[in-house]
Backbone atoms as SQL, in Angstrom:
CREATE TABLE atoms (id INTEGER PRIMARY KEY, chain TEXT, resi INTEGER, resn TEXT, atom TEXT, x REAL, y REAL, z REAL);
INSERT INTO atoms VALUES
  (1, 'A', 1, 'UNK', 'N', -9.905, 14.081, -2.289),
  (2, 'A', 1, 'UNK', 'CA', -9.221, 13.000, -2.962),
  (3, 'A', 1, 'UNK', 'C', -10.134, 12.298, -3.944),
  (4, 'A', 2, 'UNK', 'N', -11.216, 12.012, -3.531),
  (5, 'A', 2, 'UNK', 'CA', -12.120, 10.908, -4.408),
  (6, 'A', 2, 'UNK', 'C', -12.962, 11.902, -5.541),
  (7, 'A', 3, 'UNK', 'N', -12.525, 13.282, -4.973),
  (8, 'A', 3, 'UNK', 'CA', -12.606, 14.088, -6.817),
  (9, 'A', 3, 'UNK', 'C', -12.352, 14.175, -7.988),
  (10, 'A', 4, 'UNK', 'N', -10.862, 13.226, -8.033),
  (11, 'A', 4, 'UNK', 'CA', -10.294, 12.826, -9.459),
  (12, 'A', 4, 'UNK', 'C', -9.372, 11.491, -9.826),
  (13, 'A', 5, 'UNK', 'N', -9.531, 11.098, -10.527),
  (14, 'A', 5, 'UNK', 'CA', -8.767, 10.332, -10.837),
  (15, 'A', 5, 'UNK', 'C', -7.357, 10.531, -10.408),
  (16, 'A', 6, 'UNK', 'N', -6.372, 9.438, -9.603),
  (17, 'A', 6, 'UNK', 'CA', -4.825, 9.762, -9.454),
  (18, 'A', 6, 'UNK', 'C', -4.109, 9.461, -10.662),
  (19, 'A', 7, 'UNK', 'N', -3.314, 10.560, -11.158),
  (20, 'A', 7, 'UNK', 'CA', -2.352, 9.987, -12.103),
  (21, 'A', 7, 'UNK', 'C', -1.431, 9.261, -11.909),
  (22, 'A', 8, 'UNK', 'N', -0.798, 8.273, -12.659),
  (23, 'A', 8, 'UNK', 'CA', 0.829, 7.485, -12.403),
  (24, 'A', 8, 'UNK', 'C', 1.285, 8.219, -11.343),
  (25, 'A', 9, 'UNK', 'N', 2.027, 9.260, -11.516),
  (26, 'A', 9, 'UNK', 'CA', 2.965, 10.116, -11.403),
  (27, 'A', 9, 'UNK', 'C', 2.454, 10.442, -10.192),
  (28, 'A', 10, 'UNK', 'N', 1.400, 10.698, -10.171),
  (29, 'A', 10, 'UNK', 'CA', 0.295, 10.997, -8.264),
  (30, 'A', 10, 'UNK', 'C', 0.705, 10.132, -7.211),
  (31, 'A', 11, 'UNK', 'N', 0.518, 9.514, -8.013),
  (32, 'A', 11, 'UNK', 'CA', 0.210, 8.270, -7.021),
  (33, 'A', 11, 'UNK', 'C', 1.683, 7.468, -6.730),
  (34, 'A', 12, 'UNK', 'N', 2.503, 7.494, -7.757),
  (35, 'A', 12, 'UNK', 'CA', 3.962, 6.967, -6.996),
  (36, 'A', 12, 'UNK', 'C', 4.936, 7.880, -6.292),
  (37, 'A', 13, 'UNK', 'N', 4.146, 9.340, -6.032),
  (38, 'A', 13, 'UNK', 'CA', 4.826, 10.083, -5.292),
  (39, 'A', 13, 'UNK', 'C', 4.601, 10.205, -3.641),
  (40, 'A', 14, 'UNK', 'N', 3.297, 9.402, -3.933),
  (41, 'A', 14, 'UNK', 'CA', 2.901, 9.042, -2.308),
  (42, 'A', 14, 'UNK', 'C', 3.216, 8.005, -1.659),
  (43, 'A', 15, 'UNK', 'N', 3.441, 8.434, -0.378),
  (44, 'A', 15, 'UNK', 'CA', 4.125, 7.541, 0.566),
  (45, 'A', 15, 'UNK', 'C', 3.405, 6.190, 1.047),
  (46, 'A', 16, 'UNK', 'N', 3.978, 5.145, 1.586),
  (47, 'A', 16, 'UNK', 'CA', 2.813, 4.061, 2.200),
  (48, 'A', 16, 'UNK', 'C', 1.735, 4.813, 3.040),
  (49, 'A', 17, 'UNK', 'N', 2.157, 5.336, 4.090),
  (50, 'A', 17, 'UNK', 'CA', 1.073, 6.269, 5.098),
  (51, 'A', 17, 'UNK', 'C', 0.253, 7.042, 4.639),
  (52, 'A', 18, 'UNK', 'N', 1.253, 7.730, 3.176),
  (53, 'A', 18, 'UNK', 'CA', -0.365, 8.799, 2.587),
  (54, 'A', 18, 'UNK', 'C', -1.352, 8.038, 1.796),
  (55, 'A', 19, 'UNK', 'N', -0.962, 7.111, 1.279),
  (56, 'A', 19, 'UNK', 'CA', -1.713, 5.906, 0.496),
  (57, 'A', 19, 'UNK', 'C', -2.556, 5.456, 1.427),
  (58, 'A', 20, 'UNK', 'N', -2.474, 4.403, 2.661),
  (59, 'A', 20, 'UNK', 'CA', -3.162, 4.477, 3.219),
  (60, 'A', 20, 'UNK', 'C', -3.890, 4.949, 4.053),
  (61, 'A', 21, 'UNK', 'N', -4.184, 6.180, 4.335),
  (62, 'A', 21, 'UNK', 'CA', -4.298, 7.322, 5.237),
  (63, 'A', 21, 'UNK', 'C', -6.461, 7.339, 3.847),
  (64, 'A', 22, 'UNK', 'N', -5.348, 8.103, 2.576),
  (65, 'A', 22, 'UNK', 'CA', -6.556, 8.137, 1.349),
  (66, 'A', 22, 'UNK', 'C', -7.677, 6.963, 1.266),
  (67, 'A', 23, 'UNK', 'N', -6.490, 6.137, 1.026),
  (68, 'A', 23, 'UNK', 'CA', -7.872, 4.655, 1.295),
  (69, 'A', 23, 'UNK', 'C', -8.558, 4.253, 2.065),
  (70, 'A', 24, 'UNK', 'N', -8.164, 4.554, 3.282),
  (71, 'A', 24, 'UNK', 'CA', -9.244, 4.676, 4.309),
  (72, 'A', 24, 'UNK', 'C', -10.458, 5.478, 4.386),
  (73, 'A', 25, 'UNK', 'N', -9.790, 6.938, 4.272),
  (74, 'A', 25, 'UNK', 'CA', -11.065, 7.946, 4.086),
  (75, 'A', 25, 'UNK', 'C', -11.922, 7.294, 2.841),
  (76, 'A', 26, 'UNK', 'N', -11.342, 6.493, 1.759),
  (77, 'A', 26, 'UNK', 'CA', -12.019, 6.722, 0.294),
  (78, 'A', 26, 'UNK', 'C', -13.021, 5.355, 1.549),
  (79, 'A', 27, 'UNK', 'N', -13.129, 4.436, 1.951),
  (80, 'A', 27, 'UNK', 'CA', -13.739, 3.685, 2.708),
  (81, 'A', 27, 'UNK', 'C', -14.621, 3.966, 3.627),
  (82, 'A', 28, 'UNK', 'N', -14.124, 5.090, 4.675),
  (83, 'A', 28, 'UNK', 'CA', -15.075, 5.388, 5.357),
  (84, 'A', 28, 'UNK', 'C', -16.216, 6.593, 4.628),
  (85, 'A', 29, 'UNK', 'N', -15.951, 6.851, 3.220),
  (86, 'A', 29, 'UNK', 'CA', -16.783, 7.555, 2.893),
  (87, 'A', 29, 'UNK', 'C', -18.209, 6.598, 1.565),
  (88, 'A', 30, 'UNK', 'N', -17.314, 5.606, 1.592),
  (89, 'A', 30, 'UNK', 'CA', -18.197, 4.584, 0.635),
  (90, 'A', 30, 'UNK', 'C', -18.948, 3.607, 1.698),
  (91, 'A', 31, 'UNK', 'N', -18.498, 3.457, 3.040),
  (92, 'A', 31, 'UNK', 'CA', -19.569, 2.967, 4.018),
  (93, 'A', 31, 'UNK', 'C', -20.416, 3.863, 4.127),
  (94, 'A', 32, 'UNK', 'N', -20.484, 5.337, 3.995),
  (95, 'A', 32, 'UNK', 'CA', -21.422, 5.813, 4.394),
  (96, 'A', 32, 'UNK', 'C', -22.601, 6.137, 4.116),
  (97, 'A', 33, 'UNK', 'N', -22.123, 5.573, 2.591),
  (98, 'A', 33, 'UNK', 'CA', -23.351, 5.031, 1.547),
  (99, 'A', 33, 'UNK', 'C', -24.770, 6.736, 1.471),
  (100, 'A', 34, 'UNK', 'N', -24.014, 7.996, 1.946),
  (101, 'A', 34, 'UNK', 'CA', -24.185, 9.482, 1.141),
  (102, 'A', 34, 'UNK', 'C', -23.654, 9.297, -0.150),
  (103, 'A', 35, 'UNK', 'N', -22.413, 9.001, -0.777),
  (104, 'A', 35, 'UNK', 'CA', -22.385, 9.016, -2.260),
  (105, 'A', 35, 'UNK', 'C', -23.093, 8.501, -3.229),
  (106, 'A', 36, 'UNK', 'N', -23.015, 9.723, -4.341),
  (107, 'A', 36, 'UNK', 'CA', -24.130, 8.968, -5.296),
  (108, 'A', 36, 'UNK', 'C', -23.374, 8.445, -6.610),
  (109, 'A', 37, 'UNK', 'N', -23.890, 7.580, -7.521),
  (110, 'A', 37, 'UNK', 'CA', -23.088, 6.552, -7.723),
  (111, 'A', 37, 'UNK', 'C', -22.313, 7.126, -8.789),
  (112, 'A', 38, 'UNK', 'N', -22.105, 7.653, -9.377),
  (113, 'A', 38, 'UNK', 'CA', -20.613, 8.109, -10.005),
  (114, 'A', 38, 'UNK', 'C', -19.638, 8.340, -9.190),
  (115, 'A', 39, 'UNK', 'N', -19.565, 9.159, -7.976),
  (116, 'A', 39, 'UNK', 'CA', -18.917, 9.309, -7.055),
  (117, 'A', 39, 'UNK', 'C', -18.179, 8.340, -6.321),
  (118, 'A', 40, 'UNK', 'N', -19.451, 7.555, -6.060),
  (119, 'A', 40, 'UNK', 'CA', -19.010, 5.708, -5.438),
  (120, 'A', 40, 'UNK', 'C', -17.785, 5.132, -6.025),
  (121, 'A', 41, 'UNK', 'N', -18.395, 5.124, -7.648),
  (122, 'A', 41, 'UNK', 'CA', -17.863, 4.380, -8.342),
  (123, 'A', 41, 'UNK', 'C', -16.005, 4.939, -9.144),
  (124, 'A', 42, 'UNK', 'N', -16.076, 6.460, -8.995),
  (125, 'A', 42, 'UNK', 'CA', -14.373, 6.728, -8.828),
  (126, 'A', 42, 'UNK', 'C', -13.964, 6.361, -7.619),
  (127, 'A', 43, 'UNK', 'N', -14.776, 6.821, -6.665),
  (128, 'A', 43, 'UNK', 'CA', -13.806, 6.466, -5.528),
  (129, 'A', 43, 'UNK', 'C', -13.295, 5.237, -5.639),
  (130, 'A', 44, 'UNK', 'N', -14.158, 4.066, -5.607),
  (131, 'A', 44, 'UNK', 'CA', -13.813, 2.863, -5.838),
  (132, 'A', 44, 'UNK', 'C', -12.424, 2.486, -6.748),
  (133, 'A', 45, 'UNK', 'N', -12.457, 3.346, -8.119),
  (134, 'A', 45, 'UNK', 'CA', -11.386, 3.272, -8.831),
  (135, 'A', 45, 'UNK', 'C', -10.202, 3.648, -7.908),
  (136, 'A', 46, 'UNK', 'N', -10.241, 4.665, -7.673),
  (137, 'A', 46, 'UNK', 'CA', -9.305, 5.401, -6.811),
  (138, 'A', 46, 'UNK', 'C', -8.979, 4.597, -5.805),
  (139, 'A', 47, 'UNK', 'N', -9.805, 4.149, -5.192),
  (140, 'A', 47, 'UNK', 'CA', -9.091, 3.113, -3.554),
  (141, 'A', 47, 'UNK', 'C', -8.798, 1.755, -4.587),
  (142, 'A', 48, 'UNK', 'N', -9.084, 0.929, -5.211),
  (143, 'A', 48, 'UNK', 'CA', -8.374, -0.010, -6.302),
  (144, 'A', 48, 'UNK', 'C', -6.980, 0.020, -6.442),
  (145, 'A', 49, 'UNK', 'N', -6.748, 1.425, -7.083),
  (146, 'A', 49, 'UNK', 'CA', -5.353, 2.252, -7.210),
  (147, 'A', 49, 'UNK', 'C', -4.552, 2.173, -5.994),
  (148, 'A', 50, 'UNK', 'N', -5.150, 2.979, -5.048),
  (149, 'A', 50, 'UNK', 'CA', -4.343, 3.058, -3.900),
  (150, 'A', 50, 'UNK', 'C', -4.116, 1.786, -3.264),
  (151, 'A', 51, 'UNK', 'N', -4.729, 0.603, -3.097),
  (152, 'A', 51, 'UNK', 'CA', -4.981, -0.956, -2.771),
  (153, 'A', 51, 'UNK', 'C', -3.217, -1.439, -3.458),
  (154, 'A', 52, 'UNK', 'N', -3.465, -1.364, -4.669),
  (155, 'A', 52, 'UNK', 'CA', -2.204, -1.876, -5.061),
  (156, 'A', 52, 'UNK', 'C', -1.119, -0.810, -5.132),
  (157, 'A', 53, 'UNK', 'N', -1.219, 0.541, -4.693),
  (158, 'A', 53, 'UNK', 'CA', 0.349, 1.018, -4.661),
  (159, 'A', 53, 'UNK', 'C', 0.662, 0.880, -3.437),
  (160, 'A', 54, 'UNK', 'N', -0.055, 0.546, -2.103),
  (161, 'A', 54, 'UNK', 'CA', 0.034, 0.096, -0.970),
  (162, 'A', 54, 'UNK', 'C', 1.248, -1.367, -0.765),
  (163, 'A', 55, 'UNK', 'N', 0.181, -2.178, -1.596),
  (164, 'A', 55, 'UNK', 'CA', 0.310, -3.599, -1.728),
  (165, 'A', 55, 'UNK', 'C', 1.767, -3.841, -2.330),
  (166, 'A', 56, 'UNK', 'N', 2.134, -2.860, -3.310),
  (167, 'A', 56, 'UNK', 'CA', 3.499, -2.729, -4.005),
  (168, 'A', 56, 'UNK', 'C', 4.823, -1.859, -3.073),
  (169, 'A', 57, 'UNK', 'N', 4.463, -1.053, -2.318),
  (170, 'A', 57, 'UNK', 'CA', 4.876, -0.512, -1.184),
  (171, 'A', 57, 'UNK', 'C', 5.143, -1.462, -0.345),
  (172, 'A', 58, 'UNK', 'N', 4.718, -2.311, -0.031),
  (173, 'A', 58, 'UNK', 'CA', 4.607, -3.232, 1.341),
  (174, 'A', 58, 'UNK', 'C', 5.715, -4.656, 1.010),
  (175, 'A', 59, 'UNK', 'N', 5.952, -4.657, -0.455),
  (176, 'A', 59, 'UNK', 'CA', 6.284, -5.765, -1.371),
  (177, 'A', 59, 'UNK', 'C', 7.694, -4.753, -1.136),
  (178, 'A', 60, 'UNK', 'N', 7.931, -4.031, -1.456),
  (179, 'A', 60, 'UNK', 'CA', 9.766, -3.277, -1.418),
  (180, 'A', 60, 'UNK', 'C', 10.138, -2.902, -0.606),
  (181, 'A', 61, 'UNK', 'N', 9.290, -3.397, 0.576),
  (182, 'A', 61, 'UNK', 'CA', 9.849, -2.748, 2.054),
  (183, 'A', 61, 'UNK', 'C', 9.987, -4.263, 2.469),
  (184, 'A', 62, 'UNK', 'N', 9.185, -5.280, 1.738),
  (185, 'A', 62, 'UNK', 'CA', 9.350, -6.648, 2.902),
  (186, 'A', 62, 'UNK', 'C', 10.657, -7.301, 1.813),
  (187, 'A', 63, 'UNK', 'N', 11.082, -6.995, 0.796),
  (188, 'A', 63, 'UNK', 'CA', 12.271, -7.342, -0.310),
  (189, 'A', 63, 'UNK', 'C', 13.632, -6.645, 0.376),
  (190, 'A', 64, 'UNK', 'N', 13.609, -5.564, 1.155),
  (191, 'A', 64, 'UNK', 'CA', 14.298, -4.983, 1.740),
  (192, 'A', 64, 'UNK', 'C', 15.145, -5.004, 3.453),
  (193, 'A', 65, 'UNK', 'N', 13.926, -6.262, 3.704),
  (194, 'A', 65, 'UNK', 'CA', 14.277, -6.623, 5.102),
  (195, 'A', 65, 'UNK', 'C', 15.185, -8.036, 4.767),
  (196, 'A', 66, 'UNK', 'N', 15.925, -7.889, 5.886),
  (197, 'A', 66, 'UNK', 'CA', 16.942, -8.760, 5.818),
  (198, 'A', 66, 'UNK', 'C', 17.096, -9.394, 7.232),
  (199, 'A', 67, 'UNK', 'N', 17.954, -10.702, 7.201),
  (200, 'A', 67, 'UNK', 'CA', 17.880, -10.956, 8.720),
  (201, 'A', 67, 'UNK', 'C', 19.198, -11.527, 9.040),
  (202, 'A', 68, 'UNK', 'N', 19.610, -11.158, 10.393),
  (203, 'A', 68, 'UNK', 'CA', 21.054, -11.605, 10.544),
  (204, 'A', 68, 'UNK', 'C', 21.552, -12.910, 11.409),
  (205, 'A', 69, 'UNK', 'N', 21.929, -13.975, 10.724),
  (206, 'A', 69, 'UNK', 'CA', 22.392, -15.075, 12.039),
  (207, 'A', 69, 'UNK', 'C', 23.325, -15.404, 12.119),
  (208, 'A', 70, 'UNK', 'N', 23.722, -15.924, 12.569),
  (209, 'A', 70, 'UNK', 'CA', 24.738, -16.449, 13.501),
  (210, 'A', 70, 'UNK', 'C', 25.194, -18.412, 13.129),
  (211, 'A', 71, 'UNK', 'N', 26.156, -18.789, 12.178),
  (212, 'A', 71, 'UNK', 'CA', 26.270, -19.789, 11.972),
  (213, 'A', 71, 'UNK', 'C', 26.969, -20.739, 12.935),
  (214, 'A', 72, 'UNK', 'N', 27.064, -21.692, 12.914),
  (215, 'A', 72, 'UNK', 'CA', 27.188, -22.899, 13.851),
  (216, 'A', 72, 'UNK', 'C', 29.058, -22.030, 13.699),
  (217, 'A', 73, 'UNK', 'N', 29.832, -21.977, 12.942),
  (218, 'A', 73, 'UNK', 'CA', 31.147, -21.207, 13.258),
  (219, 'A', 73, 'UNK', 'C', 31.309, -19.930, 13.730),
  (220, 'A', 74, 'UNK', 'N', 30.494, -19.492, 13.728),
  (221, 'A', 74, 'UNK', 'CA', 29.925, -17.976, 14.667),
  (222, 'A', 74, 'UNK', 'C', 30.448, -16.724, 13.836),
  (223, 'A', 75, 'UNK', 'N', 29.858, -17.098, 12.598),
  (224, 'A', 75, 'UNK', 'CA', 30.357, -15.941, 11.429),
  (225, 'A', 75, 'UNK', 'C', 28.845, -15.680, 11.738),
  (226, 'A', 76, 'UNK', 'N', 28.861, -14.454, 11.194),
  (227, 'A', 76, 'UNK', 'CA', 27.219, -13.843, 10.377),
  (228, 'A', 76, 'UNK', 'C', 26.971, -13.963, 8.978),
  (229, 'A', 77, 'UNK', 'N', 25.512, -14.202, 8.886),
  (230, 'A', 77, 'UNK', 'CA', 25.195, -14.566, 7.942),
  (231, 'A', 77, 'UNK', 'C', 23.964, -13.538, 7.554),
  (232, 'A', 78, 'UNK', 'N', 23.773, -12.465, 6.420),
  (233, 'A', 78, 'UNK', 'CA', 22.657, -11.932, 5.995),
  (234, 'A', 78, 'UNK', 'C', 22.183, -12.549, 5.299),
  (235, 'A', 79, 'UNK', 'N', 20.769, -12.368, 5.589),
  (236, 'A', 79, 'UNK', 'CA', 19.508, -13.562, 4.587),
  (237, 'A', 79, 'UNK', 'C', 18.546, -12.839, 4.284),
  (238, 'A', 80, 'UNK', 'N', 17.510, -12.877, 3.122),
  (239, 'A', 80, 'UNK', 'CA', 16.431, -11.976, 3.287),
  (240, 'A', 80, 'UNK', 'C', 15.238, -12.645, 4.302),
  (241, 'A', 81, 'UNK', 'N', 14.928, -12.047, 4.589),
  (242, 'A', 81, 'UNK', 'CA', 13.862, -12.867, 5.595),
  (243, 'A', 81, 'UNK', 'C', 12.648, -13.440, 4.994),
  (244, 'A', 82, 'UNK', 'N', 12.423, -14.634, 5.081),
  (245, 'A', 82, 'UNK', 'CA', 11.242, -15.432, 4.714),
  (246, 'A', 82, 'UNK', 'C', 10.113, -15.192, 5.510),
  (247, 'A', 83, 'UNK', 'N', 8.833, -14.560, 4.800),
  (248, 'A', 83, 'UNK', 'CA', 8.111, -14.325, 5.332),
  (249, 'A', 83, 'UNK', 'C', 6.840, -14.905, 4.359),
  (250, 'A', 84, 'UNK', 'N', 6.064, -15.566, 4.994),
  (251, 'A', 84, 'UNK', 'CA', 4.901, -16.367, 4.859),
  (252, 'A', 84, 'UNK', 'C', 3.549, -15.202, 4.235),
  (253, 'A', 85, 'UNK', 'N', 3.160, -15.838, 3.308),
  (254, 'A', 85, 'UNK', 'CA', 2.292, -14.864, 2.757),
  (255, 'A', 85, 'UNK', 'C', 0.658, -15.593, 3.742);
């Protein structure tokens, strides 16, 4: 993975799990502080990348949750769910 640059098109074809699955490895291989610094320094690009298609992933899945209650007349009510950053 941390061999090339991801294209657009790469990278919005991957899933939340494969996104973060990559960024991890791109992490546990920049702790291990064997790379030499060109290497470092795509990876870095590369987990950047993956950081925010994660982050944008996580944003259309929490836009997507919804929550159901129950009003004082005992209709239902869908709401998106407020969730605290």
């Amino acid at each position: 993975m941390s061999g090339k640059i991801l294209e657009k098109e790469e990278l919005s074809n991957l899933s939340f799990e494969e996104s973060l699955k990559q960024l991890e490895k791109i992490v546990e291989e920049l702790d291990s502080g064997t790379m030499d610094l060109e290497k470092a320094i795509e990876a870095y690009e590369i987990g950047t990348k993956l950081k925010k298609h994660c982050e944008k992933k996580l944003k259309e899945a929490q836009e997507r949750i919804e929550k159901i209650e129950v009003d004082e007349d005992g209709e239902l009510n869908i709401n998106p769910i407020d969730i605290k950053e």
